[in-house]
XYZ file of C-alpha atoms in Angstrom:
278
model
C -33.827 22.152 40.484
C -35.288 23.375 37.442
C -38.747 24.331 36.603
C -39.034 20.756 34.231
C -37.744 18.887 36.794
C -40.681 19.813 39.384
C -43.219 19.357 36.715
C -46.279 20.703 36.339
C -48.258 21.960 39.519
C -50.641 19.008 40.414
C -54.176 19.663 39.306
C -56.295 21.307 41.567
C -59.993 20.655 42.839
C -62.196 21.306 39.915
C -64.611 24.477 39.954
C -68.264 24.026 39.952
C -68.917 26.406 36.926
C -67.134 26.196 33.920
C -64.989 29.094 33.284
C -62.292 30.801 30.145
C -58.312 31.185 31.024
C -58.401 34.371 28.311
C -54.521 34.421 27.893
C -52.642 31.769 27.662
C -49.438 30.481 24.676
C -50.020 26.598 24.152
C -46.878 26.808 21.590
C -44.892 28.322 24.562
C -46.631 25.571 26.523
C -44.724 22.787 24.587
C -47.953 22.167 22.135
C -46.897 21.398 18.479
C -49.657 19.444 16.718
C -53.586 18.739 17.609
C -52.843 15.842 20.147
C -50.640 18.206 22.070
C -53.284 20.659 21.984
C -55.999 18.598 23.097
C -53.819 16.938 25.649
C -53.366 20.632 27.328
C -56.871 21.595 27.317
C -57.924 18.437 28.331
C -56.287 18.856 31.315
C -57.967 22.410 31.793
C -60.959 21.050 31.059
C -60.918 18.439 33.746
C -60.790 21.196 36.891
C -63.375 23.123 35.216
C -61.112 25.530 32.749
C -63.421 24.623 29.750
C -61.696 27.358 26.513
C -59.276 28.905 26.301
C -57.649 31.754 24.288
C -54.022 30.967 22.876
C -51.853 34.785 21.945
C -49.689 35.370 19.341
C -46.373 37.231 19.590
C -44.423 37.178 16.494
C -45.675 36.125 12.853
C -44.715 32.433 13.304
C -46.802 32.121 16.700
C -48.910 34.054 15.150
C -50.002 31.679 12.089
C -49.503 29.021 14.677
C -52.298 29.939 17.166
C -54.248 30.589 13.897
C -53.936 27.134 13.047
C -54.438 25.656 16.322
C -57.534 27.631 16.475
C -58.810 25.430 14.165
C -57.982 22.479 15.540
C -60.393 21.791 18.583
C -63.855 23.575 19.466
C -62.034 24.922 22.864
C -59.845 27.068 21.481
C -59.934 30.341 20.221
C -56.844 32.559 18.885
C -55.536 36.096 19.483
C -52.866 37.560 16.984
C -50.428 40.349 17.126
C -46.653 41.658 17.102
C -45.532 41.284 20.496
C -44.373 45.364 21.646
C -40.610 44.056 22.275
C -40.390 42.580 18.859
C -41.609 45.691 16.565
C -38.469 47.035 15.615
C -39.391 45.742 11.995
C -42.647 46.030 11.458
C -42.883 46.790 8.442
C -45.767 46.788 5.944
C -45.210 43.181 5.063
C -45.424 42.074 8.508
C -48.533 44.815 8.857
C -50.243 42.958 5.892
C -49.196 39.388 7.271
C -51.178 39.956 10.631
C -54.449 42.007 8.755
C -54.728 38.802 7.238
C -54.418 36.494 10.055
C -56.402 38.943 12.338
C -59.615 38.434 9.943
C -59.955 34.832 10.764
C -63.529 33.480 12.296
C -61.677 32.148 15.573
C -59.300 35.034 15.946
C -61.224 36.982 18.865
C -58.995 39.345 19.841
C -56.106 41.526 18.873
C -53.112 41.315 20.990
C -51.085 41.016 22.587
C -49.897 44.538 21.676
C -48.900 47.355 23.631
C -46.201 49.010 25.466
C -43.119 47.403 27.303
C -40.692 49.710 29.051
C -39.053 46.991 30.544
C -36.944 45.668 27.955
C -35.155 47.521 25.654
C -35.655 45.172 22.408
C -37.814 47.628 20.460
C -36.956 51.034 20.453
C -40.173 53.110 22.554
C -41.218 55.312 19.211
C -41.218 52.012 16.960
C -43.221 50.701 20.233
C -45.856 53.514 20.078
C -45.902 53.322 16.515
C -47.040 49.743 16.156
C -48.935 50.311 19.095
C -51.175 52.669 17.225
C -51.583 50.209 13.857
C -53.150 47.866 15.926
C -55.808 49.976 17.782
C -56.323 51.020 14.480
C -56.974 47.201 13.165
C -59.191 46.437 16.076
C -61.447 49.099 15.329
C -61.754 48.109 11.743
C -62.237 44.526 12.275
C -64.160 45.192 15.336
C -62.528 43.127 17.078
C -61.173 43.862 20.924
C -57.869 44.983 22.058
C -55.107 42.758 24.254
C -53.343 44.895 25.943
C -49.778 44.027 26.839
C -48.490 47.093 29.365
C -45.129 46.889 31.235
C -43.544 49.835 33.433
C -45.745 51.837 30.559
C -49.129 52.916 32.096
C -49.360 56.547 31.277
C -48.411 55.851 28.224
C -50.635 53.353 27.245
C -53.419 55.461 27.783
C -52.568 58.546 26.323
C -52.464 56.653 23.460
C -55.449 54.863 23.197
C -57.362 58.258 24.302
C -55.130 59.991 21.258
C -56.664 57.105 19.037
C -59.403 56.505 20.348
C -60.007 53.516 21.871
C -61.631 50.325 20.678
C -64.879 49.412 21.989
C -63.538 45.902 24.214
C -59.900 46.656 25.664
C -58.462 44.001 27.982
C -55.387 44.807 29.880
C -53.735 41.344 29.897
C -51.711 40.586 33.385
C -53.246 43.406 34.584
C -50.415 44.935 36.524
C -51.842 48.503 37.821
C -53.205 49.308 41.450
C -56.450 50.235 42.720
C -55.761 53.932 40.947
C -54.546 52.803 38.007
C -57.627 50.180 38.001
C -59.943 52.583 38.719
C -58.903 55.371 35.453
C -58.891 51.994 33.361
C -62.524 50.442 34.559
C -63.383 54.435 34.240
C -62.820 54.471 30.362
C -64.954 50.968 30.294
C -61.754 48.858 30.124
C -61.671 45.000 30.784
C -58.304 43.866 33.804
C -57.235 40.205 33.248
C -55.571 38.904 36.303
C -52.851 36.331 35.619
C -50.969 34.089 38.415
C -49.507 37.543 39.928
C -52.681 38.500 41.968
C -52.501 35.096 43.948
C -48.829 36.598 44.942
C -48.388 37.495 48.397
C -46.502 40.780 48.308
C -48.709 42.171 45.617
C -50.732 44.544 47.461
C -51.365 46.874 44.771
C -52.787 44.019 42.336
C -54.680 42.899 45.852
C -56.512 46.146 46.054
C -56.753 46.032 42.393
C -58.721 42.542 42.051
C -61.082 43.756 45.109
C -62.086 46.959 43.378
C -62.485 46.015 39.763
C -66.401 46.062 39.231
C -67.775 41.948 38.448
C -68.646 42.801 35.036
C -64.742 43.968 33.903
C -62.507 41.312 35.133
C -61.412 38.229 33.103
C -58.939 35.238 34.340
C -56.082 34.306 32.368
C -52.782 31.971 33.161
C -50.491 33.784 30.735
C -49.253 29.848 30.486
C -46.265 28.718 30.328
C -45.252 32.329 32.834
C -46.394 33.239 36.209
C -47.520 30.168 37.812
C -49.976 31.091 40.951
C -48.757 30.907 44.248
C -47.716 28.016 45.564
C -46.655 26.658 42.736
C -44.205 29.702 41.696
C -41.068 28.617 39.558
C -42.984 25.563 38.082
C -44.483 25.172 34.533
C -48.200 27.081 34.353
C -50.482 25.579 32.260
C -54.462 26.702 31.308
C -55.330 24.298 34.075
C -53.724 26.234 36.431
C -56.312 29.307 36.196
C -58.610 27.156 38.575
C -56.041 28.153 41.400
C -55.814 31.712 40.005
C -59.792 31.768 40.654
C -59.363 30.807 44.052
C -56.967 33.389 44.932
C -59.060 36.069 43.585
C -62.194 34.690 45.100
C -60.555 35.096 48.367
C -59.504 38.230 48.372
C -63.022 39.222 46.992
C -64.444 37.557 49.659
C -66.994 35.512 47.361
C -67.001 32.281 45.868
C -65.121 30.419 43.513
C -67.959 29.568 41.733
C -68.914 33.339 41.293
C -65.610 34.568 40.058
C -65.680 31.966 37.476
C -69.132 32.500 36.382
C -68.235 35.801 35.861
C -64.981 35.681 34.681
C -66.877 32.989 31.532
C -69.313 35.425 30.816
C -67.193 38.217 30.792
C -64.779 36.338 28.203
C -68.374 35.244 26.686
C -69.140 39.031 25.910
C -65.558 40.444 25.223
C -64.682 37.862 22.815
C -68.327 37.186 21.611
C -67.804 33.310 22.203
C -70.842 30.779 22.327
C -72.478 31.366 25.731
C -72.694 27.793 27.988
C -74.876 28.040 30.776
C -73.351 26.879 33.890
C -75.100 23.959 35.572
């Protein structure tokens, strides 16, 4: 059976504080025009997922989520060449995203990294655009979306090489308790997609319990890595209320807490208008 034909994962109890899913791709998610848009983020906002943050990967998703940005109050954008697809990135492309990346509801940019996985983009063209856009977060002072795959050491002997920005979020954080701790060392933000709700991640367990309250964001990653149960069918921004549930238990606190902090968190790293929870 195929992930369309289970349909989305039904909507979960909502939370009793508003929170942010901080990574999410409402294109990839099937949205097209406003209506689809609000339709989507209606949905999140009826369990309690109140904004959200659509990411860029390529120029066209990239002008996209700019757009859509502008299309309803609870969204907010994030632009950047995907690491996979920088094999020509070139100065027009460099100049393309600059001007993008300036935009009032851009908060972030990203996601950008490192991805040893696939072998798309050759590793030095990787680096290379890695570098431009640590270097166009610092001059827009904006933060840094990390995307980091099989490419930890890396990663950060680059950003201590440039320097790093002042916010850097590791999107789908994907690092143990070690790694973790040498990122929340430098002052570095982990966003915990669907993954940490997975049961044979014990690293990312360890991870989520460690990671101090004030450097943890929660993000779907939408339409990928649907929280357990509901692996294999279509994530959606709604489904970061289940993804604060699984983190609240292995933190042993509330779901209420882990939300509160994961929206003020986002709040501060993206400087978004601050709600006060009821």
């Amino acid at each position: 059976m195929s992930k369309q034909e289970r349909g989305r994962p039904p909507l979960p109890e909502p939370l009793g504080v508003p929170t942010v899913d901080s990574h999410t791709h409402l294109e990839a998610c099937g949205a097209e025009t406003a209506a689809d848009v609000a339709e989507i983020v209606d949905r999140a906002e009826s369990v309690g997922v109140t904004r959200v943050v659509t990411i860029a990967d390529d120029l066209d998703a990239a002008r996209w989520a700019a757009q859509a940005s502008t299309w309803d109050d609870r969204v907010w954008a994030a632009v950047a060449i995907h690491p996979t697809r920088t094999k020509d990135f070139g100065p027009a492309e460099q100049s393309e995203v600059e001007r993008l990346a300036a935009g009032e509801r851009i908060v972030a940019i990203g996601e950008t990294g490192l991805d040893y996985y696939w072998d798309y983009s050759p590793p030095d063209a990787q680096r290379e655009a890695f570098r431009w856009h640590i270097d166009l977060a610092k001059r827009l002072r904006k933060p840094l979306m990390i995307h980091d795959r099989e490419a930890h050491e890396d990663i950060l002997r680059v950003l201590d090489e440039e320097g790093a920005p002042e916010d850097v979020v590791f999107h789908c954080f994907s690092g143990d308790e070690d790694f973790a701790r040498r990122c929340v060392d430098r002052g570095f933000v982990l966003s915990f997609a669907g993954t940490v709700t997975f049961r044979k991640a014990s690293g990312l367990h360890d991870a989520a319990r460690f990671v101090p309250s004030g450097q943890f964001l929660v993000e779907t990653d939408a339409p990928f890595l649907t929280p357990h149960p509901h692996r294999g069918r279509p994530n959606e921004p709604y489904c970061a209320a289940y993804t604060v549930r699984g983190i609240a238990e292995l933190r042993g606190q509330s779901a209420e807490e882990v939300a509160e902090a994961a929206r003020v968190n986002a709040e501060r790293v993206f400087r978004l208008p601050v709600v006060t929870s009821p």
